[in-house]
Coordinates of C-alpha atoms in Angstrom, one line a residue:
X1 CA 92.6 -130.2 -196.3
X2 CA 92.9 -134.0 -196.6
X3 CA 96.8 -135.3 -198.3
X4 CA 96.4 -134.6 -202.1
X5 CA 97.6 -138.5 -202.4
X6 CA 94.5 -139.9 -200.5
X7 CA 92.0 -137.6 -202.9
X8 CA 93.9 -138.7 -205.9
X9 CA 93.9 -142.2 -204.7
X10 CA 89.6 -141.3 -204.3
X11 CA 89.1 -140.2 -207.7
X12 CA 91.4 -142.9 -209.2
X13 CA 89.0 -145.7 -206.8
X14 CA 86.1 -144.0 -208.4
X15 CA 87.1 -143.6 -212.1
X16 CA 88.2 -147.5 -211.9
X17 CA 84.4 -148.3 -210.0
X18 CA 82.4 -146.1 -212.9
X19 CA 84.1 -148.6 -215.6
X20 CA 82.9 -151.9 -213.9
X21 CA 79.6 -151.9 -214.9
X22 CA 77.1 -154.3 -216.1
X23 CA 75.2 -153.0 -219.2
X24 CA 71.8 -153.6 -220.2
X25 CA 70.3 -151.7 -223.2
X26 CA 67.1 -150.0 -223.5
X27 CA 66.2 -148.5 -227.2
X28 CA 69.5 -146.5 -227.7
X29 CA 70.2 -145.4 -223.8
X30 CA 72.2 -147.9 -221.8
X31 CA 71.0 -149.3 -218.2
X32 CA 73.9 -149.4 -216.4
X33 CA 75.3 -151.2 -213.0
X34 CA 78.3 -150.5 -211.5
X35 CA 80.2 -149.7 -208.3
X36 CA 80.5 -146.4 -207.5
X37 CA 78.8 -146.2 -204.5
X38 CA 81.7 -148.3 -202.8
X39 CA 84.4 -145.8 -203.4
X40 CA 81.9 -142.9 -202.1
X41 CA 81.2 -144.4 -199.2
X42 CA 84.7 -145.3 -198.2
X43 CA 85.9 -142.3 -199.0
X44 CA 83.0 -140.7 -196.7
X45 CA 84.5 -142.7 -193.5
X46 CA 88.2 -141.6 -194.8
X47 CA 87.7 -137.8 -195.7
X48 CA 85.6 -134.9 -195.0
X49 CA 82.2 -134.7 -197.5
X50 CA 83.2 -131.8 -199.1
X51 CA 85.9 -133.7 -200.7
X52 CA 84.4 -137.1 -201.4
X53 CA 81.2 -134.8 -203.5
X54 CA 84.3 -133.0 -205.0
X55 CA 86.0 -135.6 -206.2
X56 CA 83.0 -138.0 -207.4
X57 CA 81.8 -134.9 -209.4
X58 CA 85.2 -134.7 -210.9
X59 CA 85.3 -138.4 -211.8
X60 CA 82.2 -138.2 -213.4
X61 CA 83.0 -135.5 -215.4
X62 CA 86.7 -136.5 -216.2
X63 CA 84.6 -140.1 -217.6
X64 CA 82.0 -138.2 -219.7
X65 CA 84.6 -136.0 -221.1
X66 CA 86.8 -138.9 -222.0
X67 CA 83.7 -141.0 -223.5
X68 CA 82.8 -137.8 -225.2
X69 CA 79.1 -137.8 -224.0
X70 CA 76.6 -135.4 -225.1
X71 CA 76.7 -132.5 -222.6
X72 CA 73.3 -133.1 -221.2
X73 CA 74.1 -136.5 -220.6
X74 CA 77.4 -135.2 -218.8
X75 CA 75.7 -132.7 -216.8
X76 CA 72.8 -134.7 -215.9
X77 CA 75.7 -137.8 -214.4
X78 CA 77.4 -135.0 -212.6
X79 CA 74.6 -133.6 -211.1
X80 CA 73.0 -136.8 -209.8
X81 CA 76.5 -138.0 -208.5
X82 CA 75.9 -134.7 -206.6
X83 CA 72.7 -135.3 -205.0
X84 CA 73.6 -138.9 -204.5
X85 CA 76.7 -138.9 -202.4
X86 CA 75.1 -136.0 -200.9
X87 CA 72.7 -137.5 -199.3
X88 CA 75.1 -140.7 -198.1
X89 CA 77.0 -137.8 -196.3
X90 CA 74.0 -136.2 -194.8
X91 CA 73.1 -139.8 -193.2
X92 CA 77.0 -140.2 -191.7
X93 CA 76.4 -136.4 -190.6
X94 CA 72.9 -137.5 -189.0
X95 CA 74.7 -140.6 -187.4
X96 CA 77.3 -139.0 -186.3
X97 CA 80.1 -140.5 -188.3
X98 CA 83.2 -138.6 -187.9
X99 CA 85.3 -139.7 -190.9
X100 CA 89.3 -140.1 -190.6
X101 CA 91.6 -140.9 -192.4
X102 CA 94.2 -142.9 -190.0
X103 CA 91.4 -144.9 -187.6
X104 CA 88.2 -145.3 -190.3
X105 CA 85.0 -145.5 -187.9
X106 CA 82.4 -148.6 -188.6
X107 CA 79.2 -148.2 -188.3
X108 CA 77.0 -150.5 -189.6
X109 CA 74.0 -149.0 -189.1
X110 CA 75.0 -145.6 -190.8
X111 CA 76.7 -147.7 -193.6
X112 CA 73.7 -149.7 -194.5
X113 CA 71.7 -146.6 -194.1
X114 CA 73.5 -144.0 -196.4
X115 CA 73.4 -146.9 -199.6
X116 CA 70.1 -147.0 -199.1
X117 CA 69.8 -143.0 -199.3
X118 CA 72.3 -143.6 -202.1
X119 CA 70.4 -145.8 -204.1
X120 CA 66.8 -144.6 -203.6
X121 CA 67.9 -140.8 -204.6
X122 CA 69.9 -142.3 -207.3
X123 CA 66.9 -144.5 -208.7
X124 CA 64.3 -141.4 -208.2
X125 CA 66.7 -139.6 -210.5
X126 CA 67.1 -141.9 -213.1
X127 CA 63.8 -144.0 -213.2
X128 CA 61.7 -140.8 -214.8
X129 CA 64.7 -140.3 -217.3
X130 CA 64.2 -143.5 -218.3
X131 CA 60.7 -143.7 -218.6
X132 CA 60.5 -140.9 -221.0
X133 CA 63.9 -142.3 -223.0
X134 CA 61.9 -145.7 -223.2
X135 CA 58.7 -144.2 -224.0
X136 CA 57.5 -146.5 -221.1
X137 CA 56.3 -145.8 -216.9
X138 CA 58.3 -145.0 -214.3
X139 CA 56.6 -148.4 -213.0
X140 CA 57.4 -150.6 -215.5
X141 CA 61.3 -149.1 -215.4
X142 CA 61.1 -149.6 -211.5
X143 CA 59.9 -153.2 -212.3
X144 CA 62.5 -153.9 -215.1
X145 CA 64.7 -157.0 -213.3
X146 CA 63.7 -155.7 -209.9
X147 CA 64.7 -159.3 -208.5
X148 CA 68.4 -159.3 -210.3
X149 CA 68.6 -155.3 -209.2
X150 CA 67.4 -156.5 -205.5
X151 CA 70.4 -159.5 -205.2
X152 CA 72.9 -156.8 -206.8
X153 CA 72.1 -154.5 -204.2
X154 CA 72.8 -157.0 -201.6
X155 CA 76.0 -158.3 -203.1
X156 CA 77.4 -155.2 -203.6
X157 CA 76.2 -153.8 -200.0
X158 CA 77.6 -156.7 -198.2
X159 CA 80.7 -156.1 -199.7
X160 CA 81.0 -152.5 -198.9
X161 CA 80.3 -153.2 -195.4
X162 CA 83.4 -155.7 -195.2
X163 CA 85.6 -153.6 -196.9
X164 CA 84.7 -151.0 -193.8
X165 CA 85.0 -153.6 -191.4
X166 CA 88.5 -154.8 -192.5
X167 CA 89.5 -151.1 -193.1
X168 CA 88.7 -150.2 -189.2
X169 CA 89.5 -153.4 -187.7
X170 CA 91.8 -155.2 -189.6
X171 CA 95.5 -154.8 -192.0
X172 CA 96.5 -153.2 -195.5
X173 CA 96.8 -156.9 -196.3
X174 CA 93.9 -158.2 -195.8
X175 CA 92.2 -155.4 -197.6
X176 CA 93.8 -156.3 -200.6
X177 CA 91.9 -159.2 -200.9
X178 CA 88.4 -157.2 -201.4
X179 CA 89.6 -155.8 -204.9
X180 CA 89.7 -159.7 -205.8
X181 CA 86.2 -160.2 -204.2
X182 CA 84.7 -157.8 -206.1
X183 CA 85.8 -158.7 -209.3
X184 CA 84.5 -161.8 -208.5
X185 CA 81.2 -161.2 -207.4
X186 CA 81.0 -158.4 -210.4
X187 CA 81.4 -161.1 -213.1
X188 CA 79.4 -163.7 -211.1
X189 CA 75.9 -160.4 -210.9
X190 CA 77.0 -159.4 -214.9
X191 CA 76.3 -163.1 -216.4
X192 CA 73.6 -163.3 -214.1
X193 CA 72.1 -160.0 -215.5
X194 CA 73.0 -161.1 -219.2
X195 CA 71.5 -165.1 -218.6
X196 CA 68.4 -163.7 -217.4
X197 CA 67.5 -161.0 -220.2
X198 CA 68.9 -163.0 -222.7
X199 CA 65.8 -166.0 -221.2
X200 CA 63.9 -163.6 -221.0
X201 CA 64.2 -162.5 -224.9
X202 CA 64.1 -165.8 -225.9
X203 CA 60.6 -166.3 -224.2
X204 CA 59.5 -163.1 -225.8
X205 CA 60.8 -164.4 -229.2
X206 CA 58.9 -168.3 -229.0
X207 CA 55.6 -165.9 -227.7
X208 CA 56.1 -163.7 -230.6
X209 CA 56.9 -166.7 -233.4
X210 CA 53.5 -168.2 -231.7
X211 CA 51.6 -164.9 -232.7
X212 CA 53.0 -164.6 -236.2
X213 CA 51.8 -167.8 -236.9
X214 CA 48.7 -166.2 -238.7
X215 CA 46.7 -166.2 -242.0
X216 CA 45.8 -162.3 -242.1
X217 CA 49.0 -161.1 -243.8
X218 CA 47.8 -157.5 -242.2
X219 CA 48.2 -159.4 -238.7
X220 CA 51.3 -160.6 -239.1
X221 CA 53.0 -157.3 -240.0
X222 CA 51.4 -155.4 -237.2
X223 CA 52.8 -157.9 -234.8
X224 CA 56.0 -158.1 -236.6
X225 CA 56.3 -154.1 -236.0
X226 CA 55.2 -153.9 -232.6
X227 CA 56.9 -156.9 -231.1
X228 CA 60.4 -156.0 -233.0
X229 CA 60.2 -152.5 -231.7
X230 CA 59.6 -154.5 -228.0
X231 CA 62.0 -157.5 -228.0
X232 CA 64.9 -154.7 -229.4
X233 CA 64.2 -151.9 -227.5
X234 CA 63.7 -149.8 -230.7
X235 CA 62.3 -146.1 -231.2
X236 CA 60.6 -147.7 -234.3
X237 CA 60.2 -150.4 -236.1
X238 CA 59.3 -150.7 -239.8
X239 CA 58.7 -153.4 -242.5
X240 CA 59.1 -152.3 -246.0
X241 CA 57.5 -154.9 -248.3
X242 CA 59.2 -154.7 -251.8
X243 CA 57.5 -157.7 -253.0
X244 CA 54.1 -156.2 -253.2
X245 CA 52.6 -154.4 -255.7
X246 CA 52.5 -151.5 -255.0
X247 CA 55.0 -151.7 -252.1
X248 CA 53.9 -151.0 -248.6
X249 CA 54.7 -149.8 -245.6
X250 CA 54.2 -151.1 -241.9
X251 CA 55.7 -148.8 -239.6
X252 CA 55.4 -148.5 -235.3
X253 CA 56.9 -148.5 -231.7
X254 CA 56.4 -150.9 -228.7
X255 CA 52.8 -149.2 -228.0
X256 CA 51.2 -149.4 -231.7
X257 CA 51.4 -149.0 -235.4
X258 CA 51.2 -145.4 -237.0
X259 CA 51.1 -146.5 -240.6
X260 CA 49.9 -148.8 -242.4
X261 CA 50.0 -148.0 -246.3
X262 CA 52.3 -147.0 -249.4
X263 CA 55.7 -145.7 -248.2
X264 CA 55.5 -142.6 -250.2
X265 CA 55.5 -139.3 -248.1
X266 CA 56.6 -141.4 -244.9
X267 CA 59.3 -139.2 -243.3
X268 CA 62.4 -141.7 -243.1
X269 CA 64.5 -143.1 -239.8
X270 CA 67.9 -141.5 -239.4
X271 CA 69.5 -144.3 -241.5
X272 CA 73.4 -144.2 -239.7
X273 CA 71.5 -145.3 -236.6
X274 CA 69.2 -147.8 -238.5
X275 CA 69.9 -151.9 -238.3
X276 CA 68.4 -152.7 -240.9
X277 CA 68.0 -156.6 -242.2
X278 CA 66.7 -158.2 -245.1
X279 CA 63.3 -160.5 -245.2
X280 CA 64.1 -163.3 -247.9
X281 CA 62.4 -166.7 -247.9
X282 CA 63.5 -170.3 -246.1
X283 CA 65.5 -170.8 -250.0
X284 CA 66.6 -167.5 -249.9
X285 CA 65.8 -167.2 -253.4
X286 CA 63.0 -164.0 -253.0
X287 CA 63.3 -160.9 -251.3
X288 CA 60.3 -159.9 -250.0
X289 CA 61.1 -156.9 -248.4
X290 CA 63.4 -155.7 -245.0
X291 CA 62.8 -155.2 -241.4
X292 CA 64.3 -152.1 -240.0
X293 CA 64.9 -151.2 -236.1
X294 CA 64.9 -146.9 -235.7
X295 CA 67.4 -145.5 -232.8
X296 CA 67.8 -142.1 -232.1
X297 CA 71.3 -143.0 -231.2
X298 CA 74.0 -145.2 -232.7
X299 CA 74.0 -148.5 -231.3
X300 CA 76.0 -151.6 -231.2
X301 CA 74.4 -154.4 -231.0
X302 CA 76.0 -157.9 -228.9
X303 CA 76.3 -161.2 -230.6
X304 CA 73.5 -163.0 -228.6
X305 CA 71.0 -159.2 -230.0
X306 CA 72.4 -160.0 -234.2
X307 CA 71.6 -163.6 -233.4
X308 CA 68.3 -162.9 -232.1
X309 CA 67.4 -160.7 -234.5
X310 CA 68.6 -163.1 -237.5
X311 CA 65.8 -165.5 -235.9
X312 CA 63.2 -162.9 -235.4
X313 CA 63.4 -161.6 -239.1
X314 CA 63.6 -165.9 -240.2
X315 CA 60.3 -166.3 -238.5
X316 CA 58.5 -162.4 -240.1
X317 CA 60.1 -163.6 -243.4
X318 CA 58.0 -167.0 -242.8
X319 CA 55.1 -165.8 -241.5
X320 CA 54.8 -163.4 -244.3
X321 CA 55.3 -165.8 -246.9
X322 CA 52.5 -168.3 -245.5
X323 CA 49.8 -165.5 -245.1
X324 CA 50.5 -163.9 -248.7
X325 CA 49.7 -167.7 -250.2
X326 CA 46.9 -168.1 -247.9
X327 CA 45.5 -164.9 -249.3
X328 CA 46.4 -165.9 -253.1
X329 CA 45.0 -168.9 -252.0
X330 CA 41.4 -167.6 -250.4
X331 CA 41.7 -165.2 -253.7
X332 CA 41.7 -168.4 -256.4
X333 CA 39.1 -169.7 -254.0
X334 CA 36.3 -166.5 -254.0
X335 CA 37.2 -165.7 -257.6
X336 CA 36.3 -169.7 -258.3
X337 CA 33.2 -169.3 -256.0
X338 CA 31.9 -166.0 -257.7
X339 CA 32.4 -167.9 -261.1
X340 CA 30.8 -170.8 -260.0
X341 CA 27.4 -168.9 -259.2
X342 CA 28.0 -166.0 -261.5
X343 CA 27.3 -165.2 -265.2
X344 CA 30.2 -164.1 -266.9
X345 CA 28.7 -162.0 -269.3
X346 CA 26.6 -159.7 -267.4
X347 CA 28.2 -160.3 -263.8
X348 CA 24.6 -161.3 -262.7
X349 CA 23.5 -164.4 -261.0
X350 CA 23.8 -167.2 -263.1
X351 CA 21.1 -170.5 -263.2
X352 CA 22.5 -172.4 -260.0
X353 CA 22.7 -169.3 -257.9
X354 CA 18.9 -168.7 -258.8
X355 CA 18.0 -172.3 -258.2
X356 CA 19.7 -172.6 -254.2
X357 CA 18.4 -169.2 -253.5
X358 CA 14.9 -170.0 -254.8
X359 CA 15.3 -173.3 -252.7
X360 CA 15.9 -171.9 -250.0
X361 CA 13.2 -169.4 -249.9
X362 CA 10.7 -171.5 -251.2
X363 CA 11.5 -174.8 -249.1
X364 CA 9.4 -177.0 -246.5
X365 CA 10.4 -175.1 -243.3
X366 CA 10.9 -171.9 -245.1
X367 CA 9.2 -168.5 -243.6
X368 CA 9.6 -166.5 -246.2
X369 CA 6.0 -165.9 -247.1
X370 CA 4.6 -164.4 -250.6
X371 CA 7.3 -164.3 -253.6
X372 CA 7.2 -165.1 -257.1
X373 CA 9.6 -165.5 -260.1
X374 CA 9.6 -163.5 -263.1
X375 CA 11.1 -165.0 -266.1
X376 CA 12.2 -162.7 -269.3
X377 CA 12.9 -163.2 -273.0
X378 CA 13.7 -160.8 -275.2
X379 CA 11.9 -160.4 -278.2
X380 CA 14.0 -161.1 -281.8
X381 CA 17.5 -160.9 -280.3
X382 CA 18.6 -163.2 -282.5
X383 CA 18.2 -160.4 -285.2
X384 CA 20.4 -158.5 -283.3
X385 CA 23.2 -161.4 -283.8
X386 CA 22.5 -162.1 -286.9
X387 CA 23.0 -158.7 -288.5
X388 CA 25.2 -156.7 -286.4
X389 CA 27.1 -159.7 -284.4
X390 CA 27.6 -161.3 -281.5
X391 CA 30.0 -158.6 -279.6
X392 CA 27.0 -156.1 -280.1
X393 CA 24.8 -159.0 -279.0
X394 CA 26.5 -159.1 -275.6
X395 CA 26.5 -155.3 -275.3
X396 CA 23.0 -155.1 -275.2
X397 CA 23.1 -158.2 -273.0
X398 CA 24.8 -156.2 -270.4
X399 CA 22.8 -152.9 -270.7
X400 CA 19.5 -155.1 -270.4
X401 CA 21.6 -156.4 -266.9
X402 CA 22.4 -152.9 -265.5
X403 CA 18.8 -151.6 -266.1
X404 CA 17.2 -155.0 -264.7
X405 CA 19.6 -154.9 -261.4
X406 CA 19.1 -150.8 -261.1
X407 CA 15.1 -151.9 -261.0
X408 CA 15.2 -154.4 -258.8
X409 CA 14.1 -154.1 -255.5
X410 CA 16.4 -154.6 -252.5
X411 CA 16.4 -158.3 -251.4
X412 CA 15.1 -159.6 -255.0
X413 CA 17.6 -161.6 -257.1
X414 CA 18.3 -160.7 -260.6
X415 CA 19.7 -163.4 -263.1
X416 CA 20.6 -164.1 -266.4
X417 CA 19.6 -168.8 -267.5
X418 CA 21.5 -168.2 -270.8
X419 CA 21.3 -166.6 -274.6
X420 CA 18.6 -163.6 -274.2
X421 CA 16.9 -165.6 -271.3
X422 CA 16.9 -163.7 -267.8
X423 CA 15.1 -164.4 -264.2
X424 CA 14.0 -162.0 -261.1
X425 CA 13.3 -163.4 -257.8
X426 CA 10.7 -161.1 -256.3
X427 CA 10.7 -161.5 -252.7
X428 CA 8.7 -159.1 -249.5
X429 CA 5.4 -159.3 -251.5
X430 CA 2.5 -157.9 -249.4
X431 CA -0.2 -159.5 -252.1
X432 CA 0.1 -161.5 -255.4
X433 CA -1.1 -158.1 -257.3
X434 CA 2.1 -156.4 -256.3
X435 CA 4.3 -159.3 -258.3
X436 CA 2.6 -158.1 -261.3
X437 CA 3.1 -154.7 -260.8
X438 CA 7.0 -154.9 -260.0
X439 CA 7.4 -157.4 -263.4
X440 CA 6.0 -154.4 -265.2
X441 CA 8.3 -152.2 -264.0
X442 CA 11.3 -153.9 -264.0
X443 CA 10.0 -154.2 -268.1
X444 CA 9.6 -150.7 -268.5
X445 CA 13.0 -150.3 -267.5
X446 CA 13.8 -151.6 -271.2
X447 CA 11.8 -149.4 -272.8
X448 CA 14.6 -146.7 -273.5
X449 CA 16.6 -147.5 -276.4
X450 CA 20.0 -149.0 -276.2
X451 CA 22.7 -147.2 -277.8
X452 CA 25.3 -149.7 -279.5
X453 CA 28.1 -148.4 -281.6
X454 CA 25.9 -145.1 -282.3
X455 CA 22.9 -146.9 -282.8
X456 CA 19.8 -146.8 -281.4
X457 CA 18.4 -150.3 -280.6
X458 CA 14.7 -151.0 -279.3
X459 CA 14.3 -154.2 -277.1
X460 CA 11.6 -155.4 -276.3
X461 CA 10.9 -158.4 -273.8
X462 CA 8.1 -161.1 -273.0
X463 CA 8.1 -162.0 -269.2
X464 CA 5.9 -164.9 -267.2
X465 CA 5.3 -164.9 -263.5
X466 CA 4.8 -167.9 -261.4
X467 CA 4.0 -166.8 -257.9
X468 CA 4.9 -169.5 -254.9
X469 CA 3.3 -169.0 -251.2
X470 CA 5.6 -170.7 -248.9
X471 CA 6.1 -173.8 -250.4
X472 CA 6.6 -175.5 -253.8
X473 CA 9.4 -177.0 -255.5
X474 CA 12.1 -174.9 -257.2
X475 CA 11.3 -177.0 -260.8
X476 CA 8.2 -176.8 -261.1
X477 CA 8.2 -173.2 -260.1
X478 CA 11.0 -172.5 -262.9
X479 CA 8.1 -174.3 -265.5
X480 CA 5.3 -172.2 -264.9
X481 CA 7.5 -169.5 -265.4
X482 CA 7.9 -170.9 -268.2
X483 CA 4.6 -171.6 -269.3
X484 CA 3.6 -168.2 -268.4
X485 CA 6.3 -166.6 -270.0
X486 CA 5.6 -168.2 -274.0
X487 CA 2.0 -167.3 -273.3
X488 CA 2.9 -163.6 -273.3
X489 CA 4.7 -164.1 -276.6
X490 CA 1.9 -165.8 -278.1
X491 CA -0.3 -163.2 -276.8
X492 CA 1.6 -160.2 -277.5
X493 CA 1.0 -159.2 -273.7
X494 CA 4.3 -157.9 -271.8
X495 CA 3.6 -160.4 -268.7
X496 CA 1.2 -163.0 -268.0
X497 CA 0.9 -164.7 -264.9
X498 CA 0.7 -168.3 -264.4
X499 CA -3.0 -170.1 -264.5
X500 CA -3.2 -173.4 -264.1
X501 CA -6.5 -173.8 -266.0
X502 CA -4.6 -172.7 -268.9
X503 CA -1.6 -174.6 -268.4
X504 CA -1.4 -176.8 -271.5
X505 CA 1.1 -179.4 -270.2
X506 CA 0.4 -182.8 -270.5
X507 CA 3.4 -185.1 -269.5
X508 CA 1.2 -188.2 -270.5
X509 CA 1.2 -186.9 -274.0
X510 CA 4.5 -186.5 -274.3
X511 CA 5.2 -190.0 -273.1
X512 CA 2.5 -190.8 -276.1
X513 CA 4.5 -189.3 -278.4
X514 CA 7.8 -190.8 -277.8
X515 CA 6.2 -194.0 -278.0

């Protein structure tokens, strides 16, 4: 049995290597480097294996207990301290190290072997752990700072090997100086560790501000979820938005968003582990709702993490703020554009809407072929204003709508000119017979009474055709309409079409009788 000072001495060197580390989180598990294999293997060239596995178990334990770890966390750390100086004593075994504690062998070659066996069973231990912690591959974990892991290794290799050399070959002296090395080249591989995920976040960040910089408010919070949950390593990310009306609720992790909706029945994060922060505008004078990270865990985060995140949720509450007016904006703009073409009575096409669609059907290069235009007027409505009122008068305005559009075939264009005056664009007609035909229908859908108030209205309506073959001007086509349409009043008929032999127009008369 080795002197119980030199394994105390072993399981104090290890304790004190298991606390210099360099952390790096990931969600609410911590990726941790640290020294520990440079006690093992010093102890392996000092004492027999049994006792080096014995005491870097009991350090490991004696740490969890006092940090008050979760026991499967504990047991897990023993167990791969285990396996991993394990198999750095099987290589010395295979090399045929004999340890001692009074001459220390050196052998390079079994050195550099056994931290490699160290490292690779220690990194096929804790890669899959990870993977499934992160919710990521056991790739991507293997590839996470691969270059700053790969000079650490190095460092901390090249050190270990001339501790061993000075312990074999040289004095106690100059093997005090290696304590100050490390601690050097520990705080030199930390900041280097900390500068480059700290770039690294930063770059993340400017690409994330780059893709918030959307119109589509919809856009913006599913990017503001996933690249959150991303850039801070959360279980989940969600954006409540207050504002809205009625609220809503974006919620995700790194690989996608799950809902997207009210907030109501969403189960909610375990709030003591939540960091949670406010979206407000650039004045700081709204609230418009609050960005929370999800952790299964506690966690605490740095200065540089509360700094970042203070920009991230700046840029979100910016982003959000331009697409909402963009959308209010596009709103004002389609409700403008639906006025502009739109009767606001009856909800139908209004006169211009008739006139650009006609044109365009009815134009020099148009293919459109056979259509026609039926224009209606409806028989003594001013009756019905004059004795029951105007407010009945638009009621049967808008029944005379519904039963026009209901009528209408698919691709014509039902509108109303004004007063009791309405239009149908007939388009798709096989033969000029057919345009008749459909106008007679679309009349006989006002044949039913209207009911108004509990009364029972009759409406009848006069309507003129003016059919069009592939060319004509809108205008005129509107005034033989027209034309067509008074004829059936004076007639009594329900439609007339358009002749021009009886067309009783004479523009030179008119002229005549202004003179």
């Amino acid at each position: 049995m080795p002197p119980p000072w030199a394994l105390a001495v072993l399981v104090a060197a290890i304790l004190i290597a298991t606390r210099v580390q360099v952390y790096v989180r990931v969600r609410s598990n911590l990726d941790i480097v640290y020294w520990g294999e440079a006690p093992v293997l010093l102890g392996l060239v000092l004492l027999p294996a049994p006792w080096v596995v014995l005491c870097g178990a009991l350090s490991i334990a004696i740490v969890k207990v006092v940090n008050r770890s979760p026991r499967q966390k504990a047991v897990f750390a023993v167990a791969k301290d285990v396996l991993t100086t394990s198999a750095a004593a099987g290589v010395f075994l295979a090399w045929g190290v004999q340890p001692s504690l009074y001459e220390p062998p050196f052998h390079f070659l079994a050195i550099v072997t056994a931290y490699l066996a160290m490292t690779a069973v220690d990194d096929l231990a804790y890669w899959p752990v990870m993977a499934v912690a992160s919710n990521s591959t056991i790739r991507k974990v293997a590839a996470h700072n691969w270059e700053v892991m790969l000079v650490g290794h190095a460092i901390r290799l090249a050190t270990i090997v001339l501790a061993l050399a000075i312990l074999s070959y040289g004095d106690l002296l100059q093997l005090m100086v290696v304590p100050l090395l490390v601690a050097c080249i520990h705080l030199w591989h930390a900041r280097n560790v900390r500068t480059k995920e700290e770039r690294r976040s930063w770059q993340d960040l400017a690409r994330t501000t780059d893709e918030l910089n959307a119109v589509d408010l919809t856009q913006v919070l599913h990017s503001g979820v996933l690249r959150s949950a991303q850039i801070f390593s959360a279980d989940q990310a969600r954006i409540d938005l207050t504002g809205d009306c009625p609220p809503r609720l974006v919620q995700g992790t790194a690989d996608g968003v799950t809902h997207d909706g009210s907030p109501a029945g969403v189960a909610a994060c375990n709030h003591d582990s939540d960091v949670v922060t406010d979206l407000v505008t650039s004045e700081g004078s709204v609230h418009i709702g609050v960005l929370r990270l999800c952790f299964r865990r506690r966690v605490n985060l740095t200065e540089f993490e509360t700094y970042k995140l203070q920009t991230f949720a700046s840029a979100l509450s910016t982003a959000i703020q331009n697409a909402t007016a963009y959308a209010e904006l596009e709103r004002i703009s389609a409700e403008n554009a639906y006025a502009a073409t739109h009767d606001p009575l009856t909800g139908l096409a209004n006169r211009r809407q008739l006139l650009e669609r006609a044109d365009a059907l009815f134009g020099p290069h148009s293919t459109a072929g056979l259509a026609a235009l039926l224009l209606i007027d409806l028989n003594h409505f001013k009756e019905v204003n004059d004795t029951l009122g105007h407010s009945t008068g638009d009621e049967v305005l808008r029944e005379v709508a519904v039963r026009l559009q209901a009528a209408a075939e698919p691709g014509d264009l039902v509108a109303r000119l004004g007063g009791d005056e309405f239009a149908v664009l007939l388009t798709g007609l096989p033969s000029p017979a057919i345009a008749t035909h459909r106008a007679e229908s679309l009349l006989g859908a006002l044949d039913r009474s209207i009911e108004v108030d509990g009364m029972q209205l009759t409406v009848e309506a006069s309507g003129g055709i003016a059919l069009v073959a592939g060319s004509g001007g809108v205008t005129e086509l509107l005034r033989r309409a027209d034309v067509a349409m008074y004829q059936a009043k004076r007639s009594g008929q329900r439609t007339v079409n358009y002749v021009h032999s009886t067309d009783t127009a004479d523009v030179g008369r008119l002229v005549l009788g202004g003179e």
